[in-house]
Amino acid sequence: MGFNSGGASVSGCTSAATISIADGITKFYQYGGIAGRNDSFSTIKDCLALKAKVTGSSYVGAIVGMNEGTLTNNCYTRYGVCGVGELNSKRGSDQVGAQYGRIITGYEAPTAFGSVATTYGEGDYTGITSYSTKGLQYGKYTSTDYFFYSPVTLNEDYWGFAGGADGTAEHPYIITSTEGLDMLSEQVKGGDGYQGEYFELSDDITYTYSGTNPDNYTAIGYYSTYYYSQPFKGHFDGKGHTVSGIRIYKATSPYQGLFGYVTKSSAEVKNVTLDDAIIVSYGYSAGVVGHLEYATVSNCHVTASVTLDKINSWNPSFRGGFIGVARGSSYAIRFTDCLFDGQLLMMTKKAENCGGFVGWHEGYIYFTGCYFNPFSVTLNIYQSATYSRNGLSKIEHSYYKTTYGTAQGIDASGMTDEQLLAADDSARAGKSVAAMSCLRCFSISSILYLKT
C-alpha cells in the first residue's frame, strides 16, 4: 500500500516485496514493505514483512517508510533495513509495534509464544494469527507447518550496513562477530537463502563455551527429507579467517557443520578455517558443510575438534572432514586447494562409511590440489576412503600423508613439505592456478573428529 490514511486500518497482511530506490529519490517520498506512509489517524497491525527487501537512502522501512499513526504487533524477517524509515537514513529504526521478528520454529519451543491458534484464510496459506505482545504465527503450505515470530528490538549493525554493505559483489555484507554469523544462521533458517548475495568475514570469530553440553551454535542452513529445507544459496568468503569454538549438540538431528545445507550452482564457501569445534549429531555431518548440493568449496582448512556422537547401530555414518553428503547429479562438486590436517576420532566402532573429505556423494566430484594430512585417525575403516567414501570422478595433484580406508590420491608419506610443494609445482606447471595454496597459506595443525 502506498499511503494508509483517513483512519484506515491495515491488518493481517503479508508482504514479500523487493523495493529498490535510487539514492536521493526517497527524500520526498516514502517506501515500506507494508505501506509507504501511515498517517496520524491510521493503523497498521498484525502484519508480516516476510523476507521483504527495501533499499534506499531515506524514508525506507521494512514495515512502513514514514509513520505518524499507530503500529501494533508488526514484524519483519529480513535483516537489513529496520521497521520504520527515517529522513536521510538507509536503515531507519525499530519501534514498538514494528520490530524484527526472530523466527521460532517447531524445532524450538513455539508454545512459549502462545498455544495452538485458530487459523484463517484460504488455499496454501492459512494466514497470520496475532499473539498480542507474544508475536505472530504464520501458517505456510500446510495447517501444521507454522512459523512463529517473536518481536525483538534490533537496531544493531552486524553486517556492515553503515559502511555501505548491501550484499553485492562490490559491497558484500561484512561479518565481524559471533552475532553476525548467528544472524546469518537465523535468517537462512527463516527462509532467506541469499541467492546471489555475498558475505565476507573481516576478522577471526571465536565462540565461547562452558560446561559439558554448551550448545552455542546453529548450523547455517537446514536440510530435511521429511519437512521443509532452508539452504544457504549465496557466496561466503572467509578471507582466510578462522571460526573457532563452535559447539553443536544435536544427537537427533543430521546435517550439521559450520553450514548445515548449501545448494545452488553459484553458491560457494571458500577461504575459511574451522578450528576447535565439537559437533554432536545424528549423521551426515562434517566440519564445513553437512549437506552440499551443486555448490563449490575451495581453499578451506579444517583443523577443528569435531565430535560426532550418538549414532544408532542401523544408521550409516556418512561423515567427512569437510562434507557429510555432497549431491550434484549431473553437476560437478569441486574441491580446490583444501587442507585437512586434524583428527578423525570415534567413541565407538559404529563410526564407519566415512571419508577423509566427503562422507557420501552423488554425481561428479573432483579434487584439485588438496591435501589429507591427519594428525590422527581412529575411525572404523569399513567402507571408508581417504577423500570420498564412495569413489570419486577425478583427482588431480592431491596428496595424502596417511590413508584412511581406500587410498585415493598420491602417496606423500615419504615426502617433506618442501618435496611435496616441489611435486605440486611440477604437476601444475603452465597452469594458471596458485600452486598448493592450501599448504602455502595455512599452518599445519590438528582437527579432532569424534564419531556419531
CSV table of C-alpha atoms in Angstrom, one decimal:
chain,number,residue,atom,x,y,z
A,1,MET,CA,0.0,0.0,0.0
A,2,GLY,CA,1.3,3.5,-0.9
A,3,PHE,CA,-0.5,5.7,1.7
A,4,ASN,CA,-2.6,4.4,4.6
A,5,SER,CA,-4.7,7.4,5.6
A,6,GLY,CA,-8.0,8.8,6.9
A,7,GLY,CA,-8.4,6.4,9.8
A,8,ALA,CA,-8.0,3.3,7.7
A,9,SER,CA,-6.6,0.0,9.3
A,10,VAL,CA,-4.3,-2.5,7.6
A,11,SER,CA,-4.2,-5.8,9.4
A,12,GLY,CA,-3.2,-9.4,8.9
A,13,CYS,CA,-1.3,-8.8,5.7
A,14,THR,CA,2.0,-10.3,4.4
A,15,SER,CA,4.5,-8.7,2.1
A,16,ALA,CA,7.5,-10.3,0.3
A,17,ALA,CA,8.2,-7.2,-1.8
A,18,THR,CA,11.6,-6.2,-3.2
A,19,ILE,CA,11.7,-2.4,-3.5
A,20,SER,CA,14.9,-0.7,-4.5
A,21,ILE,CA,15.0,3.1,-4.7
A,22,ALA,CA,17.9,5.1,-6.2
A,23,ASP,CA,19.8,7.4,-3.8
A,24,GLY,CA,18.2,10.7,-3.4
A,25,ILE,CA,14.8,9.7,-4.8
A,26,THR,CA,13.3,9.0,-1.3
A,27,LYS,CA,13.9,12.4,0.2
A,28,PHE,CA,10.4,13.5,-0.6
A,29,TYR,CA,8.7,10.0,-0.9
A,30,GLN,CA,8.3,7.0,1.4
A,31,TYR,CA,8.6,3.3,0.8
A,32,GLY,CA,7.8,0.3,3.0
A,33,GLY,CA,7.2,-3.4,2.9
A,34,ILE,CA,3.6,-3.0,4.1
A,35,ALA,CA,2.9,0.7,3.4
A,36,GLY,CA,4.8,3.7,2.2
A,37,ARG,CA,3.3,6.1,4.8
A,38,ASN,CA,0.9,5.7,7.7
A,39,ASP,CA,-0.8,8.9,8.7
A,40,SER,CA,-1.7,10.1,12.3
A,41,PHE,CA,-5.3,8.7,12.1
A,42,SER,CA,-4.5,5.3,10.7
A,43,THR,CA,-3.3,1.9,12.0
A,44,ILE,CA,-1.1,-1.0,10.8
A,45,LYS,CA,-1.3,-4.1,12.9
A,46,ASP,CA,-0.5,-7.8,12.9
A,47,CYS,CA,1.3,-7.6,9.6
A,48,LEU,CA,4.4,-9.5,8.5
A,49,ALA,CA,7.0,-8.3,6.0
A,50,LEU,CA,8.2,-11.8,5.1
A,51,LYS,CA,11.7,-11.5,3.5
A,52,ALA,CA,10.7,-8.1,2.1
A,53,LYS,CA,13.8,-6.2,0.9
A,54,VAL,CA,13.5,-2.4,0.9
A,55,THR,CA,16.6,-0.3,0.0
A,56,GLY,CA,17.1,3.4,-0.5
A,57,SER,CA,18.7,6.5,1.1
A,58,SER,CA,15.8,8.0,3.0
A,59,TYR,CA,12.4,7.1,4.4
A,60,VAL,CA,12.6,3.3,3.7
A,61,GLY,CA,11.3,0.8,6.2
A,62,ALA,CA,10.6,-2.9,6.3
A,63,ILE,CA,7.1,-2.2,7.6
A,64,VAL,CA,6.5,1.5,6.7
A,65,GLY,CA,8.6,4.3,5.2
A,66,MET,CA,7.1,7.0,7.3
A,67,ASN,CA,4.9,6.6,10.4
A,68,GLU,CA,2.7,9.1,12.1
A,69,GLY,CA,0.0,6.8,13.3
A,70,THR,CA,-0.4,3.6,15.3
A,71,LEU,CA,1.7,0.4,14.8
A,72,THR,CA,0.7,-2.7,16.7
A,73,ASN,CA,2.4,-6.1,16.6
A,74,ASN,CA,4.1,-6.0,13.2
A,75,CYS,CA,7.2,-8.0,12.4
A,76,TYR,CA,9.7,-8.1,9.6
A,77,THR,CA,12.0,-11.1,9.0
A,78,ARG,CA,14.8,-9.9,6.6
A,79,TYR,CA,17.7,-8.4,8.5
A,80,GLY,CA,18.9,-5.1,7.0
A,81,VAL,CA,16.5,-2.2,6.8
A,82,CYS,CA,14.6,-1.6,10.1
A,83,GLY,CA,10.9,-1.4,10.8
A,84,VAL,CA,10.3,2.3,10.3
A,85,GLY,CA,12.0,4.7,7.8
A,86,GLU,CA,13.7,7.9,8.8
A,87,LEU,CA,14.8,11.0,6.9
A,88,ASN,CA,18.3,10.6,5.3
A,89,SER,CA,18.7,7.1,6.8
A,90,LYS,CA,19.2,3.9,4.8
A,91,ARG,CA,18.1,1.7,7.7
A,92,GLY,CA,15.6,3.7,9.8
A,93,SER,CA,15.0,2.2,13.2
A,94,ASP,CA,12.8,-0.3,15.0
A,95,GLN,CA,9.8,0.9,17.0
A,96,VAL,CA,7.5,-0.9,19.4
A,97,GLY,CA,4.9,-2.4,17.0
A,98,ALA,CA,7.3,-2.5,14.1
A,99,GLN,CA,10.2,-4.8,15.0
A,100,TYR,CA,12.4,-7.5,13.8
A,101,GLY,CA,10.7,-10.9,14.2
A,102,ARG,CA,13.0,-13.6,15.5
A,103,ILE,CA,11.8,-16.9,14.0
A,104,ILE,CA,10.8,-19.6,16.4
A,105,THR,CA,10.2,-22.9,14.5
A,106,GLY,CA,8.6,-26.1,15.7
A,107,TYR,CA,12.1,-27.4,16.3
A,108,GLU,CA,12.4,-25.0,19.2
A,109,ALA,CA,9.5,-24.1,21.6
A,110,PRO,CA,6.6,-22.3,19.8
A,111,THR,CA,4.3,-23.0,22.8
A,112,ALA,CA,6.3,-20.3,24.6
A,113,PHE,CA,4.7,-17.8,22.2
A,114,GLY,CA,1.1,-18.9,22.6
A,115,SER,CA,-1.0,-22.0,22.3
A,116,VAL,CA,-2.2,-23.6,19.1
A,117,ALA,CA,-4.2,-20.9,17.3
A,118,THR,CA,-7.3,-20.9,15.2
A,119,THR,CA,-6.0,-20.1,11.7
A,120,TYR,CA,-7.9,-18.3,8.9
A,121,GLY,CA,-7.5,-17.7,5.2
A,122,GLU,CA,-7.8,-20.0,2.2
A,123,GLY,CA,-5.6,-22.0,0.0
A,124,ASP,CA,-2.0,-23.0,0.8
A,125,TYR,CA,-1.5,-20.1,3.2
A,126,THR,CA,-3.5,-20.3,6.4
A,127,GLY,CA,-2.9,-16.7,7.4
A,128,ILE,CA,-1.5,-14.7,10.3
A,129,THR,CA,-2.7,-15.0,13.8
A,130,SER,CA,-1.9,-12.4,16.4
A,131,TYR,CA,-0.5,-13.4,19.8
A,132,SER,CA,-0.6,-9.8,21.1
A,133,THR,CA,2.7,-9.0,22.6
A,134,LYS,CA,3.9,-12.5,22.1
A,135,GLY,CA,4.3,-12.2,18.3
A,136,LEU,CA,2.8,-13.7,15.2
A,137,GLN,CA,2.1,-17.2,13.9
A,138,TYR,CA,2.3,-17.6,10.2
A,139,GLY,CA,0.9,-20.8,8.5
A,140,LYS,CA,2.8,-22.0,5.5
A,141,TYR,CA,2.0,-24.8,3.0
A,142,THR,CA,0.0,-27.0,5.4
A,143,SER,CA,-2.1,-26.4,8.5
A,144,THR,CA,0.6,-27.8,10.7
A,145,ASP,CA,3.7,-26.1,9.3
A,146,TYR,CA,3.8,-22.9,11.3
A,147,PHE,CA,6.4,-20.3,11.8
A,148,PHE,CA,6.3,-18.2,15.0
A,149,TYR,CA,7.9,-14.7,15.0
A,150,SER,CA,8.8,-13.1,18.3
A,151,PRO,CA,9.3,-9.3,18.1
A,152,VAL,CA,12.7,-8.1,19.1
A,153,THR,CA,14.1,-4.6,19.0
A,154,LEU,CA,17.2,-4.9,16.8
A,155,ASN,CA,19.0,-1.7,15.7
A,156,GLU,CA,22.5,-3.2,15.9
A,157,ASP,CA,24.5,-3.3,12.7
A,158,TYR,CA,26.1,-6.8,12.5
A,159,TRP,CA,26.7,-6.8,8.7
A,160,GLY,CA,28.4,-3.5,7.9
A,161,PHE,CA,25.4,-1.6,6.7
A,162,ALA,CA,26.9,1.7,8.0
A,163,GLY,CA,29.9,1.1,5.7
A,164,GLY,CA,27.6,0.7,2.6
A,165,ALA,CA,27.3,-3.1,2.6
A,166,ASP,CA,24.4,-4.3,0.5
A,167,GLY,CA,25.2,-7.9,-0.4
A,168,THR,CA,26.6,-7.2,-3.8
A,169,ALA,CA,29.9,-8.5,-5.0
A,170,GLU,CA,31.3,-4.9,-4.8
A,171,HIS,CA,29.8,-4.2,-1.3
A,172,PRO,CA,29.4,-7.6,0.4
A,173,TYR,CA,27.9,-8.0,3.9
A,174,ILE,CA,30.8,-7.9,6.4
A,175,ILE,CA,30.6,-10.2,9.4
A,176,THR,CA,32.9,-9.4,12.3
A,177,SER,CA,31.4,-11.2,15.3
A,178,THR,CA,29.5,-14.2,16.5
A,179,GLU,CA,26.3,-12.1,16.5
A,180,GLY,CA,26.8,-11.5,12.8
A,181,LEU,CA,27.3,-15.2,12.0
A,182,ASP,CA,24.4,-16.2,14.2
A,183,MET,CA,22.2,-13.6,12.4
A,184,LEU,CA,23.1,-15.3,9.1
A,185,SER,CA,22.1,-18.7,10.5
A,186,GLU,CA,18.8,-17.2,11.8
A,187,GLN,CA,18.0,-15.5,8.5
A,188,VAL,CA,18.6,-18.7,6.5
A,189,LYS,CA,16.5,-20.7,8.9
A,190,GLY,CA,13.7,-18.2,8.3
A,191,GLY,CA,13.8,-19.0,4.6
A,192,ASP,CA,16.1,-16.4,3.1
A,193,GLY,CA,18.8,-18.2,1.2
A,194,TYR,CA,20.5,-15.1,0.0
A,195,GLN,CA,20.9,-16.4,-3.5
A,196,GLY,CA,23.4,-14.3,-5.5
A,197,GLU,CA,24.3,-12.3,-2.4
A,198,TYR,CA,27.8,-12.0,-0.9
A,199,PHE,CA,29.2,-12.4,2.6
A,200,GLU,CA,32.7,-11.9,3.9
A,201,LEU,CA,34.5,-12.3,7.2
A,202,SER,CA,36.7,-9.4,8.2
A,203,ASP,CA,38.1,-10.9,11.3
A,204,ASP,CA,38.6,-14.2,13.2
A,205,ILE,CA,35.4,-15.3,15.0
A,206,THR,CA,35.6,-17.1,18.3
A,207,TYR,CA,32.7,-18.6,20.2
A,208,THR,CA,32.9,-19.1,23.9
A,209,TYR,CA,31.6,-22.2,25.7
A,210,SER,CA,31.5,-23.7,29.2
A,211,GLY,CA,30.2,-26.9,30.9
A,212,THR,CA,29.8,-30.3,29.4
A,213,ASN,CA,27.0,-29.5,27.0
A,214,PRO,CA,27.5,-25.9,25.9
A,215,ASP,CA,25.4,-25.8,22.7
A,216,ASN,CA,26.4,-22.4,21.3
A,217,TYR,CA,25.9,-22.6,17.5
A,218,THR,CA,23.2,-23.4,14.9
A,219,ALA,CA,24.5,-24.5,11.5
A,220,ILE,CA,23.8,-22.1,8.6
A,221,GLY,CA,21.0,-23.8,6.6
A,222,TYR,CA,18.8,-26.8,7.3
A,223,TYR,CA,18.1,-29.9,5.3
A,224,SER,CA,15.3,-32.4,5.9
A,225,THR,CA,14.0,-35.3,3.8
A,226,TYR,CA,10.6,-35.1,5.6
A,227,TYR,CA,10.0,-31.5,6.4
A,228,TYR,CA,10.9,-28.1,4.9
A,229,SER,CA,14.5,-27.4,4.0
A,230,GLN,CA,16.2,-24.0,4.2
A,231,PRO,CA,19.5,-23.8,2.3
A,232,PHE,CA,22.1,-21.1,2.1
A,233,LYS,CA,22.4,-20.2,-1.6
A,234,GLY,CA,24.9,-17.3,-1.5
A,235,HIS,CA,28.6,-16.7,-1.6
A,236,PHE,CA,30.6,-17.0,1.7
A,237,ASP,CA,34.2,-15.9,1.7
A,238,GLY,CA,36.1,-16.3,4.9
A,239,LYS,CA,39.0,-14.2,3.5
A,240,GLY,CA,41.5,-16.5,5.3
A,241,HIS,CA,39.9,-16.0,8.7
A,242,THR,CA,39.2,-18.7,11.3
A,243,VAL,CA,35.9,-19.6,13.0
A,244,SER,CA,36.6,-21.4,16.3
A,245,GLY,CA,34.9,-22.7,19.4
A,246,ILE,CA,31.5,-23.7,17.9
A,247,ARG,CA,29.7,-26.4,19.9
A,248,ILE,CA,26.7,-28.3,18.4
A,249,TYR,CA,25.0,-30.9,20.5
A,250,LYS,CA,22.1,-32.2,18.4
A,251,ALA,CA,22.2,-36.0,18.8
A,252,THR,CA,18.9,-36.5,17.0
A,253,SER,CA,19.5,-34.0,14.1
A,254,PRO,CA,21.5,-34.8,11.0
A,255,TYR,CA,23.3,-32.4,8.5
A,256,GLN,CA,25.4,-30.4,10.9
A,257,GLY,CA,28.6,-28.4,10.5
A,258,LEU,CA,29.6,-24.7,10.1
A,259,PHE,CA,27.0,-24.9,7.3
A,260,GLY,CA,24.1,-27.3,7.5
A,261,TYR,CA,22.9,-27.1,3.9
A,262,VAL,CA,24.3,-25.2,0.9
A,263,THR,CA,22.9,-25.5,-2.5
A,264,LYS,CA,22.8,-23.8,-5.9
A,265,SER,CA,25.4,-23.9,-8.7
A,266,SER,CA,26.5,-20.4,-8.0
A,267,ALA,CA,26.8,-20.9,-4.2
A,268,GLU,CA,30.2,-21.2,-2.7
A,269,VAL,CA,32.1,-21.5,0.6
A,270,LYS,CA,35.7,-20.5,0.4
A,271,ASN,CA,38.8,-19.3,2.3
A,272,VAL,CA,37.7,-20.2,5.8
A,273,THR,CA,39.3,-22.3,8.6
A,274,LEU,CA,37.3,-24.2,11.1
A,275,ASP,CA,39.1,-24.7,14.4
A,276,ASP,CA,38.2,-26.2,17.8
A,277,ALA,CA,34.7,-27.3,17.0
A,278,ILE,CA,32.6,-30.1,18.6
A,279,ILE,CA,29.7,-31.4,16.6
A,280,VAL,CA,27.4,-34.0,18.1
A,281,SER,CA,24.9,-35.1,15.6
A,282,TYR,CA,22.8,-37.9,14.2
A,283,GLY,CA,24.5,-38.3,10.8
A,284,TYR,CA,25.5,-36.7,7.5
A,285,SER,CA,27.7,-34.2,9.3
A,286,ALA,CA,31.2,-32.7,8.8
A,287,GLY,CA,33.4,-29.7,9.6
A,288,VAL,CA,32.4,-27.3,6.9
A,289,VAL,CA,29.0,-28.4,5.3
A,290,GLY,CA,26.7,-31.1,6.4
A,291,HIS,CA,24.8,-31.3,3.0
A,292,LEU,CA,26.3,-29.7,-0.1
A,293,GLU,CA,24.3,-29.6,-3.3
A,294,TYR,CA,25.7,-28.4,-6.7
A,295,ALA,CA,27.9,-25.8,-4.8
A,296,THR,CA,31.6,-25.2,-4.6
A,297,VAL,CA,34.1,-25.5,-1.7
A,298,SER,CA,37.5,-24.0,-2.2
A,299,ASN,CA,40.6,-23.1,-0.2
A,300,CYS,CA,39.2,-24.3,3.1
A,301,HIS,CA,41.0,-25.7,6.1
A,302,VAL,CA,39.6,-27.9,8.8
A,303,THR,CA,41.8,-28.0,12.0
A,304,ALA,CA,39.0,-28.5,14.5
A,305,SER,CA,37.7,-30.7,17.2
A,306,VAL,CA,34.6,-32.2,15.6
A,307,THR,CA,32.8,-34.7,17.9
A,308,LEU,CA,30.2,-36.9,16.2
A,309,ASP,CA,28.3,-38.9,18.8
A,310,LYS,CA,25.1,-40.9,19.5
A,311,ILE,CA,24.8,-43.0,16.3
A,312,ASN,CA,22.2,-45.8,16.2
A,313,SER,CA,23.6,-49.2,15.1
A,314,TRP,CA,21.5,-49.2,12.0
A,315,ASN,CA,22.3,-45.7,10.9
A,316,PRO,CA,25.2,-45.2,8.5
A,317,SER,CA,27.7,-42.5,9.5
A,318,PHE,CA,28.4,-40.7,6.2
A,319,ARG,CA,30.8,-38.2,7.9
A,320,GLY,CA,33.6,-36.3,6.3
A,321,GLY,CA,36.3,-33.9,7.3
A,322,PHE,CA,34.7,-31.2,5.1
A,323,ILE,CA,31.3,-32.5,3.8
A,324,GLY,CA,28.9,-35.0,5.2
A,325,VAL,CA,27.0,-35.7,1.9
A,326,ALA,CA,27.5,-34.0,-1.5
A,327,ARG,CA,24.9,-34.2,-4.2
A,328,GLY,CA,25.3,-32.8,-7.6
A,329,SER,CA,23.5,-35.1,-10.1
A,330,SER,CA,24.9,-34.0,-13.5
A,331,TYR,CA,26.7,-31.0,-11.9
A,332,ALA,CA,30.2,-31.4,-10.6
A,333,ILE,CA,31.1,-30.9,-6.9
A,334,ARG,CA,34.6,-29.4,-6.9
A,335,PHE,CA,37.2,-29.2,-4.1
A,336,THR,CA,40.1,-26.9,-4.8
A,337,ASP,CA,43.1,-26.3,-2.5
A,338,CYS,CA,41.6,-27.7,0.6
A,339,LEU,CA,43.6,-29.0,3.6
A,340,PHE,CA,42.6,-31.5,6.2
A,341,ASP,CA,45.2,-31.9,8.9
A,342,GLY,CA,43.1,-32.7,12.0
A,343,GLN,CA,42.0,-35.8,13.8
A,344,LEU,CA,39.3,-38.3,12.8
A,345,LEU,CA,38.4,-40.0,16.1
A,346,MET,CA,35.5,-42.1,17.2
A,347,MET,CA,34.0,-43.1,20.5
A,348,THR,CA,32.7,-46.5,19.4
A,349,LYS,CA,33.2,-48.8,16.4
A,350,LYS,CA,29.9,-47.6,14.9
A,351,ALA,CA,31.6,-44.7,13.0
A,352,GLU,CA,32.1,-46.1,9.5
A,353,ASN,CA,31.1,-45.3,5.9
A,354,CYS,CA,33.1,-42.1,6.3
A,355,GLY,CA,35.5,-40.1,4.1
A,356,GLY,CA,38.5,-38.0,4.9
A,357,PHE,CA,36.9,-35.2,3.0
A,358,VAL,CA,33.4,-36.4,1.9
A,359,GLY,CA,31.2,-38.9,3.7
A,360,TRP,CA,29.0,-39.6,0.6
A,361,HIS,CA,28.5,-38.1,-2.8
A,362,GLU,CA,26.1,-38.4,-5.7
A,363,GLY,CA,27.1,-37.2,-9.2
A,364,TYR,CA,30.5,-36.0,-10.2
A,365,ILE,CA,33.1,-35.0,-7.7
A,366,TYR,CA,36.6,-33.5,-8.4
A,367,PHE,CA,39.6,-32.8,-6.2
A,368,THR,CA,42.4,-30.5,-7.3
A,369,GLY,CA,45.4,-29.5,-5.2
A,370,CYS,CA,44.1,-30.9,-1.9
A,371,TYR,CA,45.9,-32.5,0.9
A,372,PHE,CA,44.9,-35.1,3.5
A,373,ASN,CA,47.4,-35.0,6.4
A,374,PRO,CA,45.5,-36.1,9.5
A,375,PHE,CA,47.1,-35.7,12.9
A,376,SER,CA,45.3,-38.9,14.0
A,377,VAL,CA,42.7,-41.3,12.6
A,378,THR,CA,40.8,-43.9,14.7
A,379,LEU,CA,37.6,-44.2,12.8
A,380,ASN,CA,36.5,-47.6,11.6
A,381,ILE,CA,37.8,-48.1,8.0
A,382,TYR,CA,34.8,-50.2,6.9
A,383,GLN,CA,33.5,-48.9,3.6
A,384,SER,CA,35.5,-45.7,4.1
A,385,ALA,CA,38.1,-43.8,1.9
A,386,THR,CA,40.8,-41.2,2.1
A,387,TYR,CA,39.0,-38.5,0.1
A,388,SER,CA,35.5,-39.6,-0.8
A,389,ARG,CA,33.8,-42.6,0.8
A,390,ASN,CA,32.1,-44.0,-2.3
A,391,GLY,CA,34.6,-43.1,-5.0
A,392,LEU,CA,35.4,-40.0,-7.0
A,393,SER,CA,35.3,-38.8,-10.6
A,394,LYS,CA,38.7,-37.2,-10.9
A,395,ILE,CA,41.6,-36.3,-8.6
A,396,GLU,CA,44.5,-34.1,-9.7
A,397,HIS,CA,47.8,-33.5,-7.8
A,398,SER,CA,46.0,-34.2,-4.5
A,399,TYR,CA,48.0,-36.0,-1.8
A,400,TYR,CA,47.8,-37.9,1.4
A,401,LYS,CA,50.3,-38.5,4.2
A,402,THR,CA,48.1,-41.2,5.8
A,403,THR,CA,45.5,-43.3,4.2
A,404,TYR,CA,42.0,-43.8,5.7
A,405,GLY,CA,40.2,-46.8,4.2
A,406,THR,CA,40.6,-47.0,0.5
A,407,ALA,CA,43.7,-44.9,-0.7
A,408,GLN,CA,42.9,-42.1,-3.1
A,409,GLY,CA,45.4,-39.5,-4.4
A,410,ILE,CA,49.2,-39.5,-4.4
A,411,ASP,CA,51.1,-41.1,-1.6
A,412,ALA,CA,53.2,-38.3,0.1
A,413,SER,CA,54.1,-40.3,3.2
A,414,GLY,CA,57.8,-40.2,2.3
A,415,MET,CA,57.9,-36.5,1.3
A,416,THR,CA,58.9,-33.5,3.3
A,417,ASP,CA,56.7,-30.4,2.9
A,418,GLU,CA,59.3,-28.9,0.6
A,419,GLN,CA,59.3,-32.0,-1.6
A,420,LEU,CA,55.5,-32.0,-1.7
A,421,LEU,CA,55.4,-28.4,-2.8
A,422,ALA,CA,58.0,-29.1,-5.5
A,423,ALA,CA,56.0,-32.0,-6.8
A,424,ASP,CA,52.9,-29.9,-6.8
A,425,ASP,CA,54.7,-27.1,-8.7
A,426,SER,CA,55.7,-29.6,-11.3
A,427,ALA,CA,52.2,-31.0,-11.6
A,428,ARG,CA,50.7,-27.5,-12.1
A,429,ALA,CA,53.4,-26.3,-14.5
A,430,GLY,CA,51.9,-24.0,-17.1
A,431,LYS,CA,48.5,-23.8,-15.3
A,432,SER,CA,47.1,-20.5,-14.0
A,433,VAL,CA,46.4,-21.9,-10.6
A,434,ALA,CA,48.0,-21.0,-7.2
A,435,ALA,CA,50.2,-23.9,-6.5
A,436,MET,CA,49.3,-25.9,-3.4
A,437,SER,CA,47.8,-22.8,-1.8
A,438,CYS,CA,46.3,-24.9,0.9
A,439,LEU,CA,49.7,-25.8,2.2
A,440,ARG,CA,51.4,-22.4,1.4
A,441,CYS,CA,48.7,-20.3,3.2
A,442,PHE,CA,47.7,-22.5,6.1
A,443,SER,CA,49.6,-23.7,9.1
A,444,ILE,CA,49.8,-27.5,9.6
A,445,SER,CA,47.9,-28.2,12.8
A,446,SER,CA,45.2,-30.6,14.0
A,447,ILE,CA,41.5,-31.3,13.9
A,448,LEU,CA,39.6,-33.6,16.3
A,449,TYR,CA,36.8,-35.7,14.9
A,450,LEU,CA,34.7,-37.9,17.2
A,451,LYS,CA,32.1,-40.2,15.7
A,452,THR,CA,28.3,-40.1,15.7
